[in-house]
Structures are given as structure tokens and as C-alpha cells.
Amino acid sequence: MVIGCPKEIKVHEYRVGLTPSNVHEYKEAGHKIFIEHDAGSAIGFSDEEYHKAGAEIVDKETLFKQSDMIIKVKEPIESEYNYFREGQTLFTYLHLAADRKLTDMLLEKKINAVAYETIKVRNVLPCLAPMSSIAGRLAVIESAKYIQKTFGGNGTLLSGIPGTPKGKVTIIGAGVVGLNAAQLAVGMGADVTILDIDTARLAYVDQIFNMRIHTLFSSRANLLSSIADSDVVIGAVLIPGAKAPKLVKKDDLQCMKAGSILTDVAIDQGGCFETSRPTTHDNPIFDIAGILHYCVANMPGAVAKTATLALTDSTLNFGLNIAKLGVKEAALKDSGILEGLNTYNGKCTYKGVSDAFSIAYTEAKEVLC
Ligand SMILES: NC(=O)c1ccc[n+]([C@@H]2O[C@H](COP(=O)([O-])OP(=O)(O)OC[C@H]3O[C@@H](n4cnc5c(N)ncnc54)[C@H](O)[C@@H]3O)[C@@H](O)[C@H]2O)c1
């Protein structure tokens, strides 16, 4: 198969879909690889290294024209839509339930799109988890920074010092993001509360933190009382493939402390706070009613080197499988890839996406057989 890996063009997105060592593996498996000029240079993967590993370095247009499968990191943005051609396979993060325009483009152009974030193996999302681990940790680092007075925050040091109160951190969602955020926040010495609707998960969290963390069932009342008392609120919920539920409403901001911060990690799924809107690393925060909002949709991009290595470790084998068998056979043989298939031959094959936009849904197996 001919595989193309373009340079990411989102603001401050330096991750890349393939490393030179990945190229070597694809090459060994008999595939032809195109890498866009300078695709990995920002994180130390030079064109020369890719070339040595067996890739051809080309411009974006040649890459899209000649490749059967495009391997990216982030969902294509509008300026990239025209490069795609009918029947191409796309392997990347997509978050389609939050992006109607992209969904329409993929359906119209009959792109066979496998979304990293919906690949599921034994109830785990293996290609989302590493980025979630990074985003969870960064959420605490960024919140600790923006809560400082100089950035418009309420001037709390999350750890406090002896004789002063600790900063209060509420984390909504005890999944991978939530757990990693909790690890860092507890490690920093903050007073941490974590909410989830999954009580078994809360029991697990309680156990691994040896009772050094408050766990709360995510009822509306518990959520409101917890955010009212917090300096930092981290939104980390996920309903796989669907838009995030709006758990903190605009009116709820009135009950929060002035200068506290809402960090909406779930923004890539539309955000779990009503007042969230996506921001970029260039301009990450905004203020509504005295409450700071941090809503960067590609947080791991800030630590692009670690993120690229972690991401490609988890995507490599799925990509090699698709390259070997073609997307159809690969999806029929590998249930993880089948779960990842969001669009195929002009049909929407992911229920969460069809529900988000009330568009027709066809079960992936039905389209493939
Ligand atoms: N902004 C970024 O750069 C970035 C990076 C990685 C992940 N994410 C996003 O972070 C979010 C969380 O990802 P994850 O990997 O931790 O998911 P996960 O599936 O591991 O965890 C989600 C948790 O949310 C819980 N949940 C669902 N509804 C809830 C509710 N009403 N109240 C409280 N908890 C609820 C679930 O029970 C689950 O434990 C996702 O939206 C993901 O796309 C964003």
C-alpha cells in the first residue's frame, strides 16, 4: 500500500503521525511511504532521518494524490479537505460527533475513515489512552499556572504551604484523563475531589489513592457543591463517540469562586461545560463572568515529542494491519479496527456520530460484507 503522512497544520501542533522508526516498519512490510517535507522536524525527526528509514519526502499535494492511506494525528481542518480524493483511507483522530462539516466531507468523498479515538479493544480505547494520560497531567500543570494572579486567576498555590489552605481541585470523570489529573494534583499536594457516575470506578480510585482523595458520585447536587468550593475544575468525561454532556451550565458559574478556572479537557468532544469553546495553545484561556476557561482541544501537542512517541506506539500495529489487508479486510478481521471505522464508502458507520447529527447509520459489518 502507498501511505502518506502529512505535516500537521493546526496551530502549535507539532506531533506527527509516523516516526522514522515507524517508517522502517512499514517499509519492511513492503509498503511505500511518503512523508511531507518537514513533517517531524519541529520535534527532531529530520527529513534525512525519514529518508534513511525508507520514506520519500514530498510536498502535500503529491502526498495526497498518490497515497492510498493517509496517516495523521489531528482531524483534517477545512483547508485540508480539498486534498482528499474519493476512496482514500484516513487513519487519525477524528472526533466526528463534534464536527458536522468534516463528517459531511468524509461521507461526500467516500473516505474510509478509521478514528483512533473509537478503536476499542477489551473495553479499552488503546489509541486514546496515551493522549488522555498526557492531557490529564497537563490539565493540572496548566491549571496551576493559569490560577496564578498574573494570568487573571485567584492567586492560589495549589499545594499551599504549611499554615495555609491547599488549593481545591475538582475532577469530573475518573477515567484515564481524570486519574492522571488526580495523580498529579495529589502529588502536588492539592485537596482533590473526583466525581464519576461509575461507582466501581470510584471504588478503584479510592483504593489506589489510599483514601488521600475525596470521591463523589456525579449527581447534579454533588457536582454543584464541589465546583462552588473549588479553585480548579477539570472536565474529563467521555461518552465514547458522542458529544460530551454539558455538566456545568452557564448559570452555575455564579456559584463558583471568582478567579477559579474551568479546564475542559473534553473540549475535543464538544466540551462538558456550557460556556466552553475550543481554544488553541496560542491563546488558551478566556474569561466568562470572572471564571477562567482553558479549552485547548489538542493539549498533548504542547509536549509533542512525548505525545508522538506514545501515540505511534499505540497506532502502529493497527496501521500495519490496515496497510497489509486493506481497510475492509482489516476491519472484518480485527474488531478494534471495526470499532474505529466511522465512515465507509459514503456511509456513517459509527452510531455516536449518526446520533449527534441525526444522519443515517449503517452498521459497519453490513457495509463491509
Ligand atoms: N483536549 C485534549 O487535548 C484531550 C486529549 C485527550 C483526551 N481528551 C478528552 O478527554 C475526555 C476524557 O477522556 P478519557 O480517556 O479519560 O475517557 P475515559 O472513557 O477513560 O473516562 C471518561 C469517564 O467519564 C465518566 N463519565 C461519563 N459521564 C459522566 C458524568 N455525567 N459525570 C461524571 N463522569 C462521567 C465515565 O464513567 C468515565 O469514567 C474525552 O472527551 C477525550 O476525548 C482531550
PDB file of C-alpha atoms and ligand atoms in Angstrom, residues 15 74 95 117 125 128-129 131-133 135 172-178 195-198 201 218 223 235-240 244-245 247 264-269 296-300, ligand 1:
ATOM      1  CA  ARG A  15       3.026  15.918  16.566  1.00  0.00           C
ATOM      2  CA  LYS A  74      -5.455  15.550  14.273  1.00  0.00           C
ATOM      3  CA  HIS A  95     -13.869  13.352  16.950  1.00  0.00           C
ATOM      4  CA  GLU A 117     -10.351   7.504  19.489  1.00  0.00           C
ATOM      5  CA  LEU A 125      -9.551   2.749  23.919  1.00  0.00           C
ATOM      6  CA  LEU A 128      -6.924   7.484  23.044  1.00  0.00           C
ATOM      7  CA  ALA A 129      -5.462   6.375  26.374  1.00  0.00           C
ATOM      8  CA  MET A 131      -3.104  11.109  24.852  1.00  0.00           C
ATOM      9  CA  SER A 132      -5.568  11.101  27.736  1.00  0.00           C
ATOM     10  CA  SER A 133      -2.765  10.303  30.170  1.00  0.00           C
ATOM     11  CA  ALA A 135      -3.824  15.611  28.759  1.00  0.00           C
ATOM     12  CA  ILE A 172     -15.262  15.397  36.762  1.00  0.00           C
ATOM     13  CA  GLY A 173     -14.747  11.949  35.230  1.00  0.00           C
ATOM     14  CA  ALA A 174     -12.489   9.296  36.762  1.00  0.00           C
ATOM     15  CA  GLY A 175     -11.305   7.726  33.501  1.00  0.00           C
ATOM     16  CA  VAL A 176      -7.804   7.951  32.072  1.00  0.00           C
ATOM     17  CA  VAL A 177      -7.701  11.778  31.988  1.00  0.00           C
ATOM     18  CA  GLY A 178      -9.256  12.025  35.443  1.00  0.00           C
ATOM     19  CA  LEU A 195     -16.641  12.580  40.542  1.00  0.00           C
ATOM     20  CA  ASP A 196     -17.929   9.830  38.279  1.00  0.00           C
ATOM     21  CA  ILE A 197     -21.211   8.086  37.552  1.00  0.00           C
ATOM     22  CA  ASP A 198     -19.418   4.735  37.688  1.00  0.00           C
ATOM     23  CA  ARG A 201     -14.504   3.211  39.189  1.00  0.00           C
ATOM     24  CA  SER A 218     -21.557  12.600  39.916  1.00  0.00           C
ATOM     25  CA  LEU A 223     -21.249  18.448  41.305  1.00  0.00           C
ATOM     26  CA  GLY A 235     -13.752  18.355  32.905  1.00  0.00           C
ATOM     27  CA  ALA A 236     -12.718  14.826  31.923  1.00  0.00           C
ATOM     28  CA  VAL A 237     -15.906  12.978  30.980  1.00  0.00           C
ATOM     29  CA  LEU A 238     -16.400  10.807  27.939  1.00  0.00           C
ATOM     30  CA  ILE A 239     -19.332   9.097  26.331  1.00  0.00           C
ATOM     31  CA  PRO A 240     -17.423   7.240  23.568  1.00  0.00           C
ATOM     32  CA  ALA A 244     -19.803  15.386  25.818  1.00  0.00           C
ATOM     33  CA  PRO A 245     -22.744  16.143  28.165  1.00  0.00           C
ATOM     34  CA  LEU A 247     -22.445  19.183  33.100  1.00  0.00           C
ATOM     35  CA  ASP A 264     -12.294  21.493  29.812  1.00  0.00           C
ATOM     36  CA  VAL A 265     -10.235  18.556  28.600  1.00  0.00           C
ATOM     37  CA  ALA A 266     -13.367  17.093  26.981  1.00  0.00           C
ATOM     38  CA  ILE A 267     -13.473  20.073  24.597  1.00  0.00           C
ATOM     39  CA  ASP A 268     -12.447  17.810  21.706  1.00  0.00           C
ATOM     40  CA  GLN A 269     -15.820  16.102  22.156  1.00  0.00           C
ATOM     41  CA  VAL A 296      -7.300  23.638  24.278  1.00  0.00           C
ATOM     42  CA  ALA A 297      -8.502  20.840  22.030  1.00  0.00           C
ATOM     43  CA  ASN A 298      -5.042  19.417  21.309  1.00  0.00           C
ATOM     44  CA  MET A 299      -3.352  19.633  24.694  1.00  0.00           C
ATOM     45  CA  PRO A 300      -0.763  16.868  24.045  1.00  0.00           C
TER      46      PRO A 300
HETATM   47  N1  LIG B   1      -8.224  18.228  24.971  1.00  0.00           N
HETATM   48  C1  LIG B   1      -7.367  17.266  24.698  1.00  0.00           C
HETATM   49  O1  LIG B   1      -6.275  17.531  24.202  1.00  0.00           O
HETATM   50  C2  LIG B   1      -7.700  15.837  25.005  1.00  0.00           C
HETATM   51  C3  LIG B   1      -6.721  14.834  24.974  1.00  0.00           C
HETATM   52  C4  LIG B   1      -7.078  13.529  25.326  1.00  0.00           C
HETATM   53  C5  LIG B   1      -8.399  13.239  25.675  1.00  0.00           C
HETATM   54  N2  LIG B   1      -9.319  14.234  25.658  1.00  0.00           N
HETATM   55  C6  LIG B   1     -10.718  14.029  26.024  1.00  0.00           C
HETATM   56  O2  LIG B   1     -10.835  13.838  27.427  1.00  0.00           O
HETATM   57  C7  LIG B   1     -12.078  13.204  27.702  1.00  0.00           C
HETATM   58  C8  LIG B   1     -11.867  12.057  28.697  1.00  0.00           C
HETATM   59  O3  LIG B   1     -11.109  11.023  28.081  1.00  0.00           O
HETATM   60  P1  LIG B   1     -10.711   9.679  28.866  1.00  0.00           P
HETATM   61  O4  LIG B   1      -9.738   8.963  28.013  1.00  0.00           O
HETATM   62  O5  LIG B   1     -10.375   9.972  30.260  1.00  0.00           O
HETATM   63  O6  LIG B   1     -12.083   8.896  28.822  1.00  0.00           O
HETATM   64  P2  LIG B   1     -12.494   7.636  29.744  1.00  0.00           P
HETATM   65  O7  LIG B   1     -13.518   6.867  28.991  1.00  0.00           O
HETATM   66  O8  LIG B   1     -11.280   6.912  30.238  1.00  0.00           O
HETATM   67  O9  LIG B   1     -13.161   8.317  31.021  1.00  0.00           O
HETATM   68  C9  LIG B   1     -14.343   9.030  30.956  1.00  0.00           C
HETATM   69  C10 LIG B   1     -15.010   8.943  32.298  1.00  0.00           C
HETATM   70  O10 LIG B   1     -16.106   9.851  32.287  1.00  0.00           O
HETATM   71  C11 LIG B   1     -17.094   9.253  33.112  1.00  0.00           C
HETATM   72  N3  LIG B   1     -18.378   9.936  32.935  1.00  0.00           N
HETATM   73  C12 LIG B   1     -19.274   9.826  31.914  1.00  0.00           C
HETATM   74  N4  LIG B   1     -20.338  10.628  32.157  1.00  0.00           N
HETATM   75  C13 LIG B   1     -20.090  11.263  33.353  1.00  0.00           C
HETATM   76  C14 LIG B   1     -20.795  12.201  34.144  1.00  0.00           C
HETATM   77  N5  LIG B   1     -22.003  12.631  33.783  1.00  0.00           N
HETATM   78  N6  LIG B   1     -20.219  12.619  35.300  1.00  0.00           N
HETATM   79  C15 LIG B   1     -19.014  12.178  35.697  1.00  0.00           C
HETATM   80  N7  LIG B   1     -18.302  11.260  34.988  1.00  0.00           N
HETATM   81  C16 LIG B   1     -18.836  10.812  33.839  1.00  0.00           C
HETATM   82  C17 LIG B   1     -17.078   7.793  32.698  1.00  0.00           C
HETATM   83  O11 LIG B   1     -17.729   6.946  33.635  1.00  0.00           O
HETATM   84  C18 LIG B   1     -15.571   7.545  32.603  1.00  0.00           C
HETATM   85  O12 LIG B   1     -15.035   7.050  33.823  1.00  0.00           O
HETATM   86  C19 LIG B   1     -12.597  12.750  26.332  1.00  0.00           C
HETATM   87  O13 LIG B   1     -13.559  13.657  25.881  1.00  0.00           O
HETATM   88  C20 LIG B   1     -11.379  12.804  25.448  1.00  0.00           C
HETATM   89  O14 LIG B   1     -11.717  12.966  24.078  1.00  0.00           O
HETATM   90  C21 LIG B   1      -8.982  15.514  25.318  1.00  0.00           C
END
